[in-house]
C-alpha cells in the first residue's frame, strides 16, 4: 500500500543541526523492533526539512508497510523549530501473513524503501530515500510443537465479562410494565367497541326522537323559519320510522300560514302519545 502524507514530530537539537547540512532527510523505524507473529507495532517515518532551502508545502512522502498489515489510520503531526521543520507520521501494523514467518521461526521483515520528494526554493526537485530498519518477527510455534502427536494449544476459553448499557433486570421490568399498559389499553378499546356493538338500535332512535321533540317545543317561541325547520326535522324523522303522523307533520312544516305555537304543541303531544313507552 502506498500513501502520500504530511506529518511532524519534535526531535532533538542534533537533528536540527543535521537538517542545516542536509535540506531533506528521512528515517523509517518500527517500534518495538522485535515482536512475535501477530503482535502490533508502530511504523514511524520522520522527515527533516530545512525551511530556508526547500518549500515545505511541496513535501511528498511515498511509503508502504507490506508484507505487514496496516491496522488503522495514519496519525500525523507537524512541528517547526527555528529554520527546521519535522514531519512525521505513525501507523499501527502487524505481521499477519505467510511472508512474515520462516522455517527457522525467526524472520527480518523490511517493507519497500520510503521515498521523499520536495521542491527547492530555486524550483529544482530534491529526492531522498531510506530503507526501513528491519523488524524481527518470531514465530509462536516451534518445531517441537509441530512434531508432537497432540500439539499443545494455549488459549483462554473463559468468555469476557458481559457489559450492558441497561441492566437486564431493569430492562425486563420496563418491558413488562410497557406490555401491561398496552394490554390494558387493548382491553379497554375492545370493551368500548363491544358496548357500542351491543347498544340497542331503538335506544339510539328514541334518543334522536326525544331531541327532535325538544327542538319542536323550543321553536314555539321562536321565529317562523325556526318553527318550520323544527317541524320539518321532526317530519323527516317520523317518515324514517314509518309512523302515521309523518304526513301530518310534513304538511304542517310547509303549511300556509306558518305553523303556530299551538299547532306545534298539538303535534308534539300527538307524537308523544303515539311513541312506544
XYZ file of C-alpha atoms in Angstrom:
277
model
C 0.000 0.000 0.000
C 1.295 3.444 -0.899
C 0.273 6.793 0.532
C 1.224 10.434 0.497
C 1.435 12.010 3.937
C 2.281 15.234 5.698
C 3.161 14.990 9.424
C 5.579 16.245 12.107
C 7.491 15.026 15.192
C 9.582 17.096 17.653
C 13.193 15.929 17.779
C 16.379 16.998 19.478
C 18.763 19.824 18.581
C 21.185 17.401 16.887
C 18.562 16.680 14.204
C 18.184 20.406 13.590
C 21.908 20.691 13.071
C 21.814 17.785 10.592
C 18.973 19.473 8.694
C 21.144 22.522 8.104
C 23.690 20.370 6.263
C 21.054 18.232 4.522
C 17.876 20.072 3.413
C 15.943 16.747 3.268
C 16.493 13.631 5.414
C 14.249 10.617 6.042
C 14.222 7.935 8.742
C 11.910 4.878 8.993
C 11.737 2.528 12.001
C 9.455 0.054 13.784
C 8.736 0.340 17.493
C 9.368 -2.130 19.037
C 11.922 -3.698 16.716
C 11.330 -7.326 17.818
C 7.829 -8.882 18.055
C 6.061 -12.203 17.813
C 3.816 -13.134 14.912
C 0.525 -11.204 15.139
C 1.790 -8.555 17.575
C 1.069 -4.921 16.704
C 3.943 -2.493 16.104
C 4.193 1.230 15.378
C 5.624 2.125 11.975
C 7.169 5.600 12.128
C 8.625 7.802 9.381
C 10.354 11.091 10.260
C 11.273 13.663 7.612
C 13.538 16.629 8.456
C 13.408 19.743 6.242
C 15.443 22.938 6.054
C 12.782 25.625 5.612
C 15.331 28.100 4.230
C 16.277 25.719 1.404
C 13.009 23.973 0.423
C 9.319 24.706 0.038
C 7.890 22.653 2.886
C 4.363 22.706 1.435
C 5.575 20.689 -1.558
C 6.702 17.694 0.539
C 5.502 14.336 -0.782
C 6.283 11.071 1.014
C 5.569 7.690 -0.586
C 5.666 4.598 1.631
C 4.286 1.107 2.114
C 4.290 -1.357 5.032
C 3.702 -4.627 3.135
C 4.093 -7.501 3.959
C 2.791 -6.099 7.237
C -0.926 -5.326 7.501
C -1.917 -1.761 8.372
C -4.324 -1.754 11.329
C -5.654 1.799 11.352
C -5.401 5.354 10.138
C -2.139 7.280 9.949
C -1.544 9.800 12.719
C 0.185 12.977 11.543
C 1.975 15.798 13.355
C 3.900 18.949 12.298
C 6.484 20.844 14.368
C 8.749 23.797 13.451
C 11.914 24.588 15.403
C 13.855 27.533 14.105
C 14.572 27.020 10.429
C 13.926 23.264 10.699
C 10.616 21.515 10.142
C 9.995 17.982 11.406
C 7.366 15.961 9.563
C 6.284 12.579 10.912
C 3.551 10.027 10.594
C 2.788 6.906 12.619
C 0.552 3.937 11.975
C -0.166 0.616 13.641
C 0.685 -2.555 11.721
C 1.128 -6.277 12.351
C 2.581 -9.374 10.648
C -0.471 -11.485 9.828
C 0.510 -13.260 6.580
C 2.835 -16.066 5.441
C 5.682 -13.772 4.241
C 6.220 -12.806 7.893
C 7.124 -16.342 9.046
C 10.096 -18.581 8.284
C 11.024 -22.210 8.806
C 13.554 -21.095 11.406
C 10.726 -19.402 13.356
C 12.513 -16.039 13.062
C 12.498 -13.575 10.137
C 13.599 -9.997 9.448
C 10.894 -8.021 7.663
C 11.539 -4.742 5.825
C 8.968 -3.044 3.543
C 9.970 -1.171 0.393
C 12.152 1.911 0.958
C 10.491 5.205 1.807
C 10.693 7.895 -0.885
C 10.502 11.632 -0.119
C 10.258 14.483 -2.641
C 10.358 18.235 -2.062
C 10.900 21.339 -4.202
C 13.869 23.591 -3.505
C 13.368 27.336 -3.245
C 15.168 27.540 -6.598
C 12.485 25.335 -8.199
C 14.515 22.123 -8.519
C 13.172 18.835 -7.114
C 15.033 17.250 -4.207
C 14.719 13.498 -3.569
C 15.684 11.326 -0.595
C 15.151 7.633 0.137
C 15.713 5.431 3.162
C 15.340 1.752 3.954
C 13.284 0.593 6.915
C 15.189 -0.629 9.933
C 14.240 -4.346 9.686
C 11.587 -5.697 12.005
C 12.393 -9.060 13.592
C 9.355 -11.364 13.795
C 9.483 -14.538 15.902
C 7.119 -17.440 15.318
C 4.813 -18.704 18.046
C 5.043 -22.414 17.140
C 8.291 -24.371 17.453
C 9.359 -27.473 15.571
C 8.870 -29.499 18.773
C 5.277 -28.322 18.971
C 4.611 -29.487 15.403
C 6.261 -32.893 15.897
C 4.179 -33.777 18.946
C 1.345 -36.272 18.496
C -1.016 -33.881 20.307
C 0.141 -30.314 19.623
C -0.259 -28.053 22.655
C -2.755 -25.231 22.484
C -2.696 -22.268 24.797
C -5.908 -20.265 24.798
C -8.175 -18.620 27.325
C -11.568 -20.284 26.920
C -13.315 -18.131 29.528
C -15.589 -15.567 27.830
C -15.134 -11.927 28.829
C -17.496 -10.487 31.386
C -20.607 -9.078 29.673
C -21.346 -5.380 29.793
C -24.753 -3.768 29.341
C -25.898 -0.243 28.651
C -29.062 -1.047 30.631
C -29.140 -3.752 33.308
C -31.097 -6.804 32.079
C -33.268 -6.834 35.220
C -34.189 -3.160 34.796
C -34.841 -3.592 31.076
C -37.050 -6.623 31.773
C -39.076 -4.680 34.360
C -39.534 -1.752 31.949
C -40.668 -4.051 29.143
C -43.082 -5.870 31.474
C -44.585 -2.552 32.559
C -44.936 -1.344 28.974
C -46.537 -4.652 27.996
C -49.052 -4.412 30.861
C -50.017 -0.879 29.816
C -50.518 -1.945 26.204
C -52.652 -4.928 27.272
C -54.818 -2.687 29.458
C -55.304 -0.247 26.573
C -56.246 -3.080 24.227
C -58.792 -4.475 26.726
C -60.315 -1.020 27.193
C -60.687 -0.456 23.461
C -62.202 -3.899 22.966
C -64.704 -3.323 25.791
C -65.738 0.042 24.362
C -66.228 -1.470 20.920
C -68.281 -4.328 22.394
C -70.532 -1.936 24.300
C -71.127 0.124 21.174
C -71.983 -3.035 19.230
C -74.448 -4.226 21.897
C -76.206 -0.865 22.283
C -79.872 -1.340 21.241
C -80.700 0.367 17.955
C -84.080 1.513 19.159
C -82.414 3.328 22.046
C -80.479 5.497 19.590
C -83.656 6.124 17.610
C -85.538 7.030 20.795
C -82.825 9.487 21.809
C -82.957 11.091 18.356
C -86.762 11.437 18.517
C -86.565 12.920 22.016
C -84.117 15.508 20.790
C -86.364 16.391 17.818
C -89.371 16.867 20.116
C -87.314 19.129 22.396
C -86.353 21.259 19.383
C -90.000 21.497 18.344
C -91.061 22.640 21.823
C -88.311 25.263 21.917
C -89.300 26.552 18.449
C -92.801 27.536 19.658
C -91.443 30.863 20.918
C -89.063 31.445 18.003
C -89.452 32.937 14.526
C -91.381 31.403 11.639
C -88.276 29.934 9.861
C -87.208 28.263 13.107
C -90.694 26.760 13.621
C -90.754 25.398 10.039
C -87.228 23.954 10.424
C -88.102 22.213 13.691
C -91.303 20.699 12.296
C -89.529 19.658 9.052
C -86.814 17.837 11.017
C -89.442 16.055 13.109
C -91.395 15.112 9.953
C -88.311 13.535 8.298
C -87.527 11.547 11.435
C -91.128 10.286 11.675
C -91.064 9.327 7.974
C -87.946 7.179 8.509
C -89.717 5.453 11.396
C -92.819 4.902 9.264
C -95.266 6.433 11.732
C -98.806 7.593 10.777
C -98.089 11.154 11.945
C -95.318 11.666 9.374
C -97.625 13.089 6.604
C -99.344 15.456 9.069
C -96.001 16.749 10.326
C -94.799 17.272 6.752
C -97.976 19.174 5.844
C -97.587 21.386 8.911
C -93.978 22.193 8.073
C -94.995 23.601 4.651
C -98.465 24.927 5.576
C -99.829 28.393 4.854
C -99.869 30.312 7.094
C -96.760 29.226 9.034
C -97.089 26.735 11.894
C -98.387 28.413 15.017
C -97.176 27.693 18.551
C -100.471 25.909 19.268
C -100.132 23.672 16.175
C -96.579 22.750 17.231
C -97.828 21.900 20.722
C -100.579 19.693 19.308
C -98.156 17.839 17.016
C -95.657 17.220 19.817
C -98.406 15.907 22.081
C -99.679 13.536 19.358
C -96.170 12.161 18.739
C -95.529 11.589 22.432
C -98.802 9.708 22.779
C -98.012 7.527 19.773
C -94.332 6.766 20.569
C -93.710 3.489 22.380
C -93.018 3.584 26.092
